[in-house]
Amino acid sequence: LGTRTPGNKGKTGARRAPAGHPRTRRAPVTIRDVAARLGLSITTVSRALDGYGDVAAATRTRVARAAAAMGYVPSSAARRLRRNRSDIIGYILPASGGRFSDPFFSEFIAGLGDEVTARGFDLLVSTAQPDTEAERLLYTRWVSSRLVDGVVLGRMRLQDWRVTYLAASGLPFVAHGRTRQREKYPYIEMDSRSGFASLVAHLAARGHRRIAYIGAPDAITLQAERYAGYCDGLAAAGLRLDRALVATGDLTRPGGYEAARRLLERGEPPTAIIGVNDLTAVGAMRAAHERGLRVGTEIAVAGYDGTEDSAHTQPPLTTLKQPTYETARRLVGMLVAGIRGEELPEREIIVKPQLIVRESTGGA
Amino acid sequence: LGTRTPGNKGKTGARRAPAGHPRTRRAPVTIRDVAARLGLSITTVSRALDGYGDVAAATRTRVARAAAAMGYVPSSAARRLRRNRSDIIGYILPASGGRFSDPFFSEFIAGLGDEVTARGFDLLVSTAQPDTEAERLLYTRWVSSRLVDGVVLGRMRLQDWRVTYLAASGLPFVAHGRTRQREKYPYIEMDSRSGFASLVAHLAARGHRRIAYIGAPDAITLQAERYAGYCDGLAAAGLRLDRALVATGDLTRPGGYEAARRLLERGEPPTAIIGVNDLTAVGAMRAAHERGLRVGTEIAVAGYDGTEDSAHTQPPLTTLKQPTYETARRLVGMLVAGIRGEELPEREIIVKPQLIVRESTGGA
DNA sequence: TTGTAGGCGTTATCAA
DNA sequence: TTGATAACGCCTACAA
């Protein structure tokens, strides 16, 4: 039954009729068009373009020239189906619905974008509020429709379903930060714990005794780490942990502002405030200014991240600087290695943040 | 020749053997697996899942249940090849190689991400320095490999090859801003010209006579618009345009800082500085502080963008606020309509920015 | 209401 | 060194 549709090789020649609209899309040129033009088989064209060794040099150049002249570019869809990979990496921003302006993420995405491109991949980005159904939907859709070859995880949680899920699914992934789970995976983590300890030491050396901390929700790994560092620092300086000096923000400027206001309204207000990140610290600085406190002399404020903006606050912000852009690039490198099935020399990388003392804590 | 490989229906059942590694990826379940399990044809399964009317209700539920149980999700690659669309929208960040921390873009991307998801699309993001070979390569690759169904253009240039190229290619696109070219396309543009004029009026009303402007490179549309507004404002206030009070930055904080330093070193320094964007203004504020000038009283500084950070500078920054997040969402809406071939009620949208007076210019 | 049979544009296998 | 051919997984006329 059915000799294979005899004689209708016209398939290649007769493309879809152009629609009535003037600005309609031309049907793209396929590998068959190139082959037909040259009187070669599509096999040969494919192999010539992919640089296989068993193609005559003359043929290769002929094909390359024709392909370029005709503007042939392989269909990513067909290629993807055939090769069973998409050359796309996914990343989900922890934000949804409304304002979101953390320079950390611009820098992180810039790093992902640059490295991904350098490696011949593309970057799929989406947004979802952490630990919501929407987030779960996004990841599962990406994974089970095989839309992405791997994902980069950010802002890890102590218990993070993403790790469990991805490990089980077998999709390669890397993360910026760790969890408290047993699964092993490649990551880059900042040693923010020792960083925050050194920040406290710095402030204690400046004579501060009531050092406040504005953190983030407990479920987030970075909060656990940084808070632990804060506690370490207090202990090392011989200071007692005063729960009244510990507040919770949400990693945003307004969150830091509100938390700092509450701290400063207290009978015995702190003389120094450490923010879990720079945004929180910036909010705290504003609260201090509003109370008429001179930041840097009457009260010290410090943060964490060290993105460009921290150098341009008034006064400039003391901070722990992490190499955000570079970390993003390295993560992509690790992920691509994982996708290619290569062994990684280092699967678990710890980076020390760098203490940058500026005027917000009295200057160097 | 070749009856269609008789008898080897085993194809479906026998999947690739698992590799040696324990954490290997399971072969995903395909529509054939579902069909086989139910003793149905893949046609029926496909139509049942896609909600066609001509499937028996009983069959439909049976299929739905089985698909869910087996964890079947259609392969995006196959679907894409067949349907000839990717459901992916592209956006390229104007940044590459190193630091990049403009909150405008975090907010813009958050808007793109949210709306794109809401519309059942995905967002492909990359980075490239404007008007470079790398940028050209990225766009042409995306377009000619049919990787994306449409693109969102940002930070338009007066002469923008992207518009010419995309219009010619027929790929749907929308833009945040206009060009000086003849091509028509859907866009959202801010009326930053009148915005900057009102900013100048505001400063003139405060008694300022030497109002400086720190702009961006001339090729960028937003510079042309905003500078024109600055000139309009001066004229309306009866002030002469003094070229010595016009400097050029690069839309970053350091750029604004350097430009402001040069302005302030002059014999007759300005009493007010307008930055082409908030980042520039923030840099200018820092330069002013360094010279011991009290911003808001001894010198006025204002910017444009109105992202969250402008409310938290010290002093808070007077700015023209544009609805970045909402604009991004609307742009995606327009683009998706274009992709679907729908007519747009409005193809050219102008939005007025909102003047927010804060303490950096003396407060309300 | 269900099934058969291409075909989307590649790449990979095998034979010539 | 080249070519014929079979998939990759899905969708959709068309036939039953």
XYZ file of N, CA, C and O (backbone and C1' of nucleotides) in Angstrom, chain A residues 1 31-32 43 46-47 52 72 75 78-79 82, chain C residues 4-15:
132
model
N 0.837 -1.208 0.000
C 0.000 0.000 0.000
C 0.867 1.251 0.000
O 1.793 1.380 0.782
N 17.117 23.227 3.869
C 18.306 22.528 3.395
C 18.024 21.889 2.034
O 18.931 21.733 1.207
N 16.764 21.560 1.807
C 16.424 20.954 0.521
C 16.586 21.939 -0.625
O 16.983 21.572 -1.727
N 21.810 15.181 2.402
C 22.811 14.598 3.291
C 24.138 15.320 3.154
O 24.752 15.738 4.132
N 24.073 18.826 4.497
C 24.090 18.829 5.955
C 25.495 18.582 6.481
O 25.991 19.312 7.337
N 26.117 17.570 5.926
C 27.441 17.201 6.428
C 28.470 18.262 6.080
O 29.388 18.532 6.849
N 31.769 18.001 8.685
C 32.253 16.625 8.747
C 33.468 16.466 7.835
O 33.583 17.162 6.823
N 20.519 30.547 3.855
C 20.031 29.365 4.577
C 20.549 29.333 6.012
O 21.744 29.475 6.258
N 16.718 25.260 10.560
C 15.566 25.471 11.433
C 15.887 24.945 12.822
O 16.220 23.775 13.002
N 13.521 21.976 13.839
C 13.828 20.669 13.271
C 15.089 20.091 13.914
O 15.148 18.924 14.298
N 16.047 20.943 14.047
C 17.308 20.513 14.641
C 17.085 19.997 16.057
O 17.647 18.996 16.487
N 15.363 16.639 16.107
C 16.245 15.566 15.682
C 17.359 15.304 16.707
O 17.650 14.178 17.059
P -5.162 2.489 12.117
O -4.934 2.834 10.590
C -5.995 3.395 9.798
C -5.414 3.897 8.495
C -3.904 3.723 8.323
O -3.632 3.597 6.935
C -4.407 6.020 8.402
P -2.144 3.403 6.418
O -1.805 4.927 6.086
C -2.631 5.631 5.162
C -2.017 6.982 4.854
C -0.505 6.939 4.615
O -0.220 7.964 3.678
C -0.930 8.352 6.409
P 0.989 7.809 2.720
O 2.151 8.167 3.743
C 2.979 9.247 3.520
C 2.265 10.588 3.399
C 3.282 11.699 3.418
O 2.888 12.741 2.564
C 1.903 11.839 5.356
P 4.036 13.488 1.860
O 4.410 14.612 2.928
C 3.404 15.528 3.380
C 3.972 16.335 4.532
C 5.469 16.645 4.400
O 5.667 17.981 4.777
C 5.049 15.604 6.445
P 6.878 18.776 4.189
O 7.208 19.792 5.362
C 6.195 20.575 5.988
C 6.659 20.886 7.388
C 8.176 21.005 7.506
O 8.542 22.380 7.383
C 7.228 19.663 9.293
P 9.559 22.823 6.234
O 10.956 22.388 6.852
C 11.426 23.068 7.995
C 12.637 22.353 8.527
C 13.786 22.246 7.525
O 14.943 22.670 8.214
C 13.288 20.138 8.423
P 16.328 22.838 7.497
O 17.276 22.154 8.542
C 17.458 20.783 8.485
C 17.597 20.229 9.879
C 18.853 19.396 9.982
O 19.686 19.889 11.018
C 16.873 18.056 10.316
P 21.218 19.455 10.847
O 21.187 17.937 11.348
C 20.972 17.673 12.729
C 20.907 16.179 12.931
C 22.224 15.448 12.692
O 22.333 14.508 13.753
C 20.528 14.482 11.390
P 23.674 13.752 14.041
O 23.310 12.252 13.694
C 22.165 11.654 14.298
C 22.010 10.246 13.768
C 23.329 9.501 13.577
O 23.095 8.131 13.878
C 22.245 9.714 11.499
P 24.371 7.152 14.012
O 23.853 5.780 13.388
C 22.451 5.594 13.131
C 22.266 4.764 11.875
C 23.460 3.860 11.522
O 22.965 2.555 11.270
C 22.823 5.134 9.642
P 23.972 1.277 11.325
O 24.079 0.906 9.785
C 22.867 0.688 9.049
C 23.092 1.038 7.609
C 24.256 0.289 6.956
O 23.717 -0.811 6.228
C 24.012 2.554 6.196
P 24.755 -1.808 5.517
O 24.547 -1.359 4.005
C 23.235 -0.984 3.564
C 23.350 -0.233 2.258
C 24.259 -0.926 1.229
O 23.635 -0.819 -0.042
C 25.016 1.279 1.611
